[in-house]
Short mmCIF file of C-alpha atoms and ligand atoms in Angstrom, two decimals:
data_model
loop_
_atom_site.label_atom_id
_atom_site.label_comp_id
_atom_site.label_asym_id
_atom_site.label_seq_id
_atom_site.Cartn_x
_atom_site.Cartn_y
_atom_site.Cartn_z
CA UNK A 1 26.79 -1.57 -12.85
CA UNK A 2 24.93 -3.34 -15.72
CA UNK A 3 21.18 -2.51 -16.06
CA UNK A 4 20.84 -0.61 -13.01
CA UNK A 5 19.05 2.68 -13.53
CA UNK A 6 20.72 5.56 -11.40
CA UNK A 7 22.89 5.47 -8.43
CA UNK A 8 25.75 5.81 -10.70
CA UNK A 9 28.49 7.19 -8.42
CA UNK A 10 27.64 5.07 -5.60
CA UNK A 11 27.75 1.95 -7.88
CA UNK A 12 30.86 2.82 -9.67
CA UNK A 13 32.73 3.08 -6.41
CA UNK A 14 31.31 -0.16 -5.14
CA UNK A 15 31.85 -2.08 -8.14
CA UNK A 16 35.32 -0.96 -8.47
CA UNK A 17 36.05 -1.86 -5.06
CA UNK A 18 34.61 -5.28 -5.47
CA UNK A 19 36.13 -5.95 -8.53
CA UNK A 20 39.40 -5.89 -6.75
CA UNK A 21 38.20 -8.04 -3.64
CA UNK A 22 37.93 -5.02 -1.62
CA UNK A 23 34.40 -5.95 0.12
CA UNK A 24 33.02 -5.59 3.58
CA UNK A 25 31.50 -8.61 5.09
CA UNK A 26 27.99 -6.96 5.37
CA UNK A 27 26.24 -4.11 3.58
CA UNK A 28 22.99 -2.44 4.50
CA UNK A 29 21.12 -1.61 1.19
CA UNK A 30 18.70 1.04 2.08
CA UNK A 31 16.13 3.16 0.43
CA UNK A 32 12.45 3.44 -0.51
CA UNK A 33 10.26 0.66 -2.50
CA UNK A 34 10.91 0.20 -6.16
CA UNK A 35 14.43 2.09 -6.07
CA UNK A 36 16.56 -0.70 -7.22
CA UNK A 37 17.76 -2.34 -3.83
CA UNK A 38 17.28 -5.97 -4.83
CA UNK A 39 18.96 -5.38 -8.32
CA UNK A 40 22.02 -3.70 -6.67
CA UNK A 41 22.31 -6.68 -4.47
CA UNK A 42 22.17 -9.05 -7.31
CA UNK A 43 24.74 -6.91 -9.28
CA UNK A 44 27.22 -6.93 -6.12
CA UNK A 45 26.83 -10.91 -5.87
CA UNK A 46 27.41 -11.04 -9.65
CA UNK A 47 30.58 -8.85 -9.31
CA UNK A 48 31.57 -11.17 -6.72
CA UNK A 49 31.16 -14.43 -8.48
CA UNK A 50 31.62 -13.50 -12.07
CA UNK A 51 34.31 -15.56 -14.01
CA UNK A 52 35.57 -12.38 -15.99
CA UNK A 53 35.74 -10.08 -12.73
CA UNK A 54 33.67 -7.44 -14.15
CA UNK A 55 31.94 -4.74 -12.14
CA UNK A 56 28.29 -5.65 -11.90
CA UNK A 57 29.00 -8.73 -13.52
CA UNK A 58 29.42 -9.60 -17.29
CA UNK A 59 25.72 -10.78 -17.30
CA UNK A 60 26.78 -13.64 -19.75
CA UNK A 61 29.09 -16.19 -17.93
CA UNK A 62 27.58 -19.14 -16.24
CA UNK A 63 28.00 -17.78 -12.72
CA UNK A 64 26.23 -14.51 -13.69
CA UNK A 65 23.31 -16.31 -15.23
CA UNK A 66 23.10 -18.63 -12.16
CA UNK A 67 23.15 -15.73 -9.77
CA UNK A 68 20.41 -13.94 -12.08
CA UNK A 69 18.26 -17.07 -12.20
CA UNK A 70 18.59 -17.65 -8.39
CA UNK A 71 20.23 -20.92 -8.70
CA UNK A 72 24.05 -20.16 -7.87
CA UNK A 73 24.98 -22.38 -5.06
CA UNK A 74 26.78 -19.69 -3.34
CA UNK A 75 24.34 -16.96 -3.50
CA UNK A 76 21.25 -17.21 -1.33
CA UNK A 77 18.23 -15.07 -1.12
CA UNK A 78 16.63 -15.10 2.18
CA UNK A 79 13.08 -13.69 2.06
CA UNK A 80 9.77 -14.07 3.84
CA UNK A 81 8.23 -17.50 2.70
CA UNK A 82 4.63 -17.36 1.14
CA UNK A 83 1.98 -15.47 3.30
CA UNK A 84 4.28 -15.49 6.54
CA UNK A 85 4.68 -11.95 7.84
CA UNK A 86 8.30 -12.65 8.98
CA UNK A 87 11.48 -14.34 8.14
CA UNK A 88 11.59 -17.49 10.18
CA UNK A 89 14.38 -17.98 12.56
CA UNK A 90 14.92 -21.61 11.23
CA UNK A 91 15.74 -19.78 7.80
CA UNK A 92 18.47 -17.94 9.46
CA UNK A 93 19.97 -21.07 11.13
CA UNK A 94 19.85 -23.01 7.77
CA UNK A 95 21.63 -20.08 6.07
CA UNK A 96 24.22 -19.91 8.79
CA UNK A 97 24.97 -23.76 8.49
CA UNK A 98 25.58 -22.99 4.71
CA UNK A 99 27.61 -20.01 5.19
CA UNK A 100 30.07 -21.66 7.30
CA UNK A 101 31.19 -23.94 4.41
CA UNK A 102 33.44 -23.05 1.92
CA UNK A 103 32.10 -21.68 -1.40
CA UNK A 104 31.14 -24.27 -3.92
CA UNK A 105 31.82 -22.74 -7.24
CA UNK A 106 32.62 -19.13 -6.66
CA UNK A 107 34.90 -17.02 -4.42
CA UNK A 108 32.57 -16.05 -2.01
CA UNK A 109 29.39 -17.01 -0.44
CA UNK A 110 26.77 -14.07 -0.62
CA UNK A 111 23.51 -13.97 1.38
CA UNK A 112 20.83 -11.42 0.65
CA UNK A 113 18.12 -11.04 3.26
CA UNK A 114 15.28 -8.84 1.92
CA UNK A 115 13.47 -7.30 3.67
CA UNK A 116 15.89 -7.48 6.63
CA UNK A 117 13.35 -5.48 8.99
CA UNK A 118 11.26 -8.79 8.71
CA UNK A 119 13.92 -10.68 10.84
CA UNK A 120 12.11 -10.35 14.07
CA UNK A 121 14.32 -12.70 16.54
CA UNK A 122 16.29 -13.61 13.43
CA UNK A 123 18.15 -10.37 14.12
CA UNK A 124 19.73 -11.81 17.39
CA UNK A 125 20.58 -14.92 15.54
CA UNK A 126 22.14 -13.08 12.82
CA UNK A 127 24.28 -10.89 14.98
CA UNK A 128 26.51 -13.77 15.62
CA UNK A 129 27.40 -13.98 11.98
CA UNK A 130 28.15 -10.26 11.72
CA UNK A 131 30.44 -10.45 14.72
CA UNK A 132 32.52 -13.27 13.41
CA UNK A 133 31.67 -13.78 9.65
CA UNK A 134 33.64 -16.53 7.88
CA UNK A 135 36.27 -15.02 5.62
CA UNK A 136 34.35 -15.75 2.47
CA UNK A 137 31.15 -14.48 3.65
CA UNK A 138 29.30 -11.45 2.28
CA UNK A 139 25.97 -10.48 3.63
CA UNK A 140 23.62 -8.10 2.10
CA UNK A 141 20.56 -6.74 4.31
CA UNK A 142 18.18 -4.98 2.05
CA UNK A 143 15.46 -2.81 3.51
CA UNK A 144 13.14 -0.01 3.31
CA UNK A 145 13.17 0.82 6.97
CA UNK A 146 16.80 0.40 8.46
CA UNK A 147 15.42 2.08 11.62
CA UNK A 148 13.73 -1.36 12.28
CA UNK A 149 17.23 -2.92 12.63
CA UNK A 150 18.68 -3.22 16.07
CA UNK A 151 21.71 -0.72 16.59
CA UNK A 152 24.09 -3.74 17.28
CA UNK A 153 23.19 -4.89 13.59
CA UNK A 154 23.17 -1.51 12.07
CA UNK A 155 26.59 -0.62 13.54
CA UNK A 156 28.10 -3.70 11.73
CA UNK A 157 26.75 -2.80 8.22
CA UNK A 158 28.55 -0.66 5.71
CA UNK A 159 25.31 1.44 4.60
CA UNK A 160 24.49 1.83 0.79
CA UNK A 161 21.69 4.17 0.80
CA UNK A 162 19.92 4.49 -2.64
CA UNK A 163 18.00 7.61 -3.28
CA UNK A 164 15.21 8.74 -5.67
CA UNK A 165 16.67 8.92 -9.01
CA UNK A 166 16.41 11.97 -11.40
CA UNK A 167 13.47 11.58 -13.91
CA UNK A 168 16.05 12.20 -16.85
CA UNK A 169 18.22 9.30 -15.74
CA UNK A 170 15.13 6.94 -15.49
CA UNK A 171 14.10 8.25 -18.91
CA UNK A 172 17.46 7.61 -20.45
CA UNK A 173 17.43 4.01 -18.78
CA UNK A 174 14.04 3.09 -20.23
CA UNK A 175 15.10 4.38 -23.73
CA UNK A 176 18.15 2.40 -23.53
CA UNK A 177 15.89 -0.72 -23.03
CA UNK A 178 13.93 0.10 -26.20
CA UNK A 179 10.94 1.11 -24.14
CA UNK A 180 8.89 3.72 -26.17
CA UNK A 181 7.24 6.67 -24.47
CA UNK A 182 10.14 6.71 -22.07
CA UNK A 183 9.40 10.15 -20.88
CA UNK A 184 5.84 9.47 -19.93
CA UNK A 185 6.87 6.32 -17.75
CA UNK A 186 9.81 8.17 -16.19
CA UNK A 187 7.48 11.27 -15.24
CA UNK A 188 4.90 8.80 -13.67
CA UNK A 189 7.39 6.89 -11.53
CA UNK A 190 8.30 9.74 -9.35
CA UNK A 191 11.90 8.76 -8.99
CA UNK A 192 11.58 5.03 -8.54
CA UNK A 193 12.98 3.10 -11.49
CA UNK A 194 11.09 -0.05 -10.52
CA UNK A 195 7.65 1.73 -10.99
CA UNK A 196 8.63 3.07 -14.25
CA UNK A 197 9.68 -0.48 -15.49
CA UNK A 198 6.42 -2.03 -14.15
CA UNK A 199 4.42 0.93 -15.89
CA UNK A 200 6.22 0.45 -19.25
CA UNK A 201 5.65 -3.46 -19.07
CA UNK A 202 2.48 -4.95 -20.39
CA UNK A 203 0.86 -5.41 -17.25
CA UNK A 204 1.36 -1.74 -16.25
CA UNK A 205 -0.25 -0.69 -19.58
CA UNK A 206 -3.27 -2.91 -19.18
CA UNK A 207 -3.79 -1.76 -15.64
CA UNK A 208 -3.65 2.02 -16.57
CA UNK A 209 -5.98 1.17 -19.44
CA UNK A 210 -8.60 -0.44 -17.18
CA UNK A 211 -8.23 2.21 -14.62
CA UNK A 212 -8.97 4.92 -17.13
CA UNK A 213 -12.06 3.21 -18.72
CA UNK A 214 -13.52 2.55 -15.20
CA UNK A 215 -13.07 6.34 -14.62
CA UNK A 216 -15.27 7.18 -17.69
CA UNK A 217 -18.04 4.89 -16.29
CA UNK A 218 -17.82 6.32 -13.09
CA UNK A 219 -18.07 10.09 -14.48
CA UNK A 220 -21.10 8.86 -16.48
CA UNK A 221 -22.79 7.77 -13.26
CA UNK A 222 -21.77 10.94 -11.41
CA UNK A 223 -23.49 14.28 -10.69
CA UNK A 224 -22.00 17.53 -11.51
CA UNK A 225 -20.38 18.24 -8.16
CA UNK A 226 -18.37 15.10 -8.61
CA UNK A 227 -17.47 15.78 -12.07
CA UNK A 228 -16.15 19.22 -11.48
CA UNK A 229 -14.15 18.02 -8.58
CA UNK A 230 -12.70 15.45 -11.08
CA UNK A 231 -11.95 18.38 -13.59
CA UNK A 232 -10.33 20.34 -10.99
CA UNK A 233 -8.13 17.63 -9.78
CA UNK A 234 -7.01 16.72 -13.43
CA UNK A 235 -6.48 20.49 -14.21
CA UNK A 236 -4.45 20.98 -11.18
CA UNK A 237 -1.12 19.28 -12.44
CA UNK A 238 1.24 22.01 -12.84
CA UNK A 239 3.44 20.66 -15.45
CA UNK A 240 1.76 21.38 -18.48
CA UNK A 241 3.21 18.47 -20.57
CA UNK A 242 2.34 16.09 -17.68
CA UNK A 243 -1.26 17.52 -17.82
CA UNK A 244 -1.73 17.41 -21.35
CA UNK A 245 -0.54 13.67 -21.48
CA UNK A 246 -2.96 12.74 -18.63
CA UNK A 247 -5.86 14.47 -20.38
CA UNK A 248 -4.94 13.00 -23.85
CA UNK A 249 -4.58 9.58 -22.41
CA UNK A 250 -8.19 9.54 -21.14
CA UNK A 251 -9.64 11.16 -24.20
CA UNK A 252 -7.88 8.41 -26.28
CA UNK A 253 -9.51 5.53 -24.45
CA UNK A 254 -12.79 7.37 -23.98
CA UNK A 255 -13.23 8.12 -27.52
CA UNK A 256 -13.17 4.29 -28.37
CA UNK A 257 -15.55 3.50 -25.46
CA UNK A 258 -18.07 6.28 -26.62
CA UNK A 259 -17.89 5.13 -30.19
CA UNK A 260 -18.74 1.50 -29.34
CA UNK A 261 -21.66 2.85 -27.01
CA UNK A 262 -23.10 4.89 -29.88
CA UNK A 263 -22.92 2.26 -32.50
CA UNK A 264 -24.45 0.02 -29.79
CA UNK A 265 -27.33 2.42 -29.15
CA UNK A 266 -28.25 2.20 -32.86
CA UNK A 267 -28.18 -1.53 -32.82
CA UNK A 268 -25.29 -1.81 -35.03
CA UNK A 269 -22.19 -2.95 -32.87
CA UNK A 270 -20.85 -6.14 -34.64
CA UNK A 271 -17.08 -5.30 -34.39
CA UNK A 272 -16.49 -3.40 -31.02
CA UNK A 273 -13.35 -1.54 -30.48
CA UNK A 274 -13.22 -2.55 -26.90
CA UNK A 275 -14.67 -6.03 -26.94
CA UNK A 276 -13.51 -6.41 -22.98
CA UNK A 277 -15.96 -3.70 -22.18
CA UNK A 278 -18.93 -5.10 -23.96
CA UNK A 279 -21.04 -5.55 -20.93
CA UNK A 280 -20.60 -1.65 -20.00
CA UNK A 281 -21.02 -0.68 -23.49
CA UNK A 282 -24.47 -2.39 -23.81
CA UNK A 283 -25.41 -0.69 -20.44
CA UNK A 284 -24.69 2.55 -21.52
CA UNK A 285 -26.34 2.17 -24.84
CA UNK A 286 -29.41 1.11 -23.28
CA UNK A 287 -29.55 3.99 -20.92
CA UNK A 288 -28.53 6.91 -22.92
CA UNK A 289 -29.72 7.85 -26.49
CA UNK A 290 -27.75 7.37 -29.50
CA UNK A 291 -27.79 11.16 -30.18
CA UNK A 292 -26.27 12.07 -26.72
CA UNK A 293 -23.76 9.42 -27.18
CA UNK A 294 -22.68 10.68 -30.81
CA UNK A 295 -22.44 14.29 -29.17
CA UNK A 296 -20.10 13.12 -26.42
CA UNK A 297 -18.00 11.15 -29.11
CA UNK A 298 -17.64 14.06 -31.19
CA UNK A 299 -16.98 16.30 -28.33
CA UNK A 300 -14.10 14.07 -27.32
CA UNK A 301 -12.58 14.19 -30.65
CA UNK A 302 -12.86 17.75 -30.64
CA UNK A 303 -11.15 18.25 -27.36
CA UNK A 304 -8.34 15.87 -28.40
CA UNK A 305 -7.70 18.20 -31.36
CA UNK A 306 -7.94 21.40 -29.31
CA UNK A 307 -5.51 19.79 -26.76
CA UNK A 308 -2.78 20.08 -29.13
CA UNK A 309 -3.28 23.76 -29.46
CA UNK A 310 -2.67 24.40 -25.77
CA UNK A 311 -6.19 25.09 -24.88
CA UNK A 312 -7.38 25.97 -21.22
CA UNK A 313 -7.32 22.67 -19.75
CA UNK A 314 -9.61 23.37 -17.04
CA UNK A 315 -12.21 24.94 -19.38
CA UNK A 316 -11.94 21.87 -21.53
CA UNK A 317 -12.62 19.44 -18.85
CA UNK A 318 -15.33 21.52 -17.43
CA UNK A 319 -16.96 21.42 -20.74
CA UNK A 320 -16.54 17.60 -20.77
CA UNK A 321 -18.04 17.49 -17.37
CA UNK A 322 -21.19 19.46 -18.44
CA UNK A 323 -21.71 17.55 -21.85
CA UNK A 324 -20.86 14.14 -20.85
CA UNK A 325 -24.42 12.04 -20.80
CA UNK A 326 -25.72 11.06 -17.40
CA UNK A 327 -26.86 7.40 -16.78
CA UNK A 328 -28.44 6.14 -13.57
CA UNK A 329 -27.58 2.68 -14.62
CA UNK A 330 -23.82 3.29 -14.70
CA UNK A 331 -24.16 4.80 -11.38
CA UNK A 332 -25.27 1.49 -9.79
CA UNK A 333 -22.72 -0.53 -11.63
ZN1 ZN B 1 29.94 -13.03 -15.39
#
């Protein structure tokens, strides 16, 4: 199916059946978070409504676009409203009234319930529909925890269980979307395409950068015991490539932060490399000498070079832990 990363065999089979109109009245789409459950539900809905009868939907016809934007009159998403903890029973009743009517534009009426474990009393109400579904109805119950569904409900669902996706497939999927550094995001996603996509999007990158920046300030304010624990953690990654990537990511961010602080300590910072961190840069510059900051900056640059020659990661990180200047002020921050 179009634009779904992984689950190839299951989706090929499902898509093939759906195109021929061979669909069950109710499916349970199960699997861990960020694995692609909602996307699979949408693609199945598109398959059923698409004007060109393409497995996964063609993605370009009016019906496919309406489903994608959540405005197709025959495809309804039932989900927890706002800050409520559960899907309200009135939401199920309303859906059922709708479902009883013939489709307005498409061939079927499709209801996606996500997350179905949040139905609570809605489960009893839903059971009636599952027992006697209208001919044109297809229900897709999406959940991370199928065990929360009553046996009477579960037994009426055709299960589609999505499993963790091999990293190579995620990498391929990201690369096909034109995402650079696909292998890094794929590796970090631990088999969940949704996480890989979030990481690769701007938000993910910004969040990662902020996390790594904060890590330096925390280390500057930490004593040796904490610093060595940090070095051991980072060196612990057994995959040498992932370990090198994790270290390089930090050194790349930190070299800029330290350079800003060094220049600020000399009172010359007019164009910071990291303007968003100006407050921390100034605090660091007033609590550590310019010489010490320069030493740390040069050390980071040297370690980055050494990293390319497969240096002993742990020894490298411990050297960094020892030499990084200490600042009581950063500790308080
Ligand atoms: Zn279409």
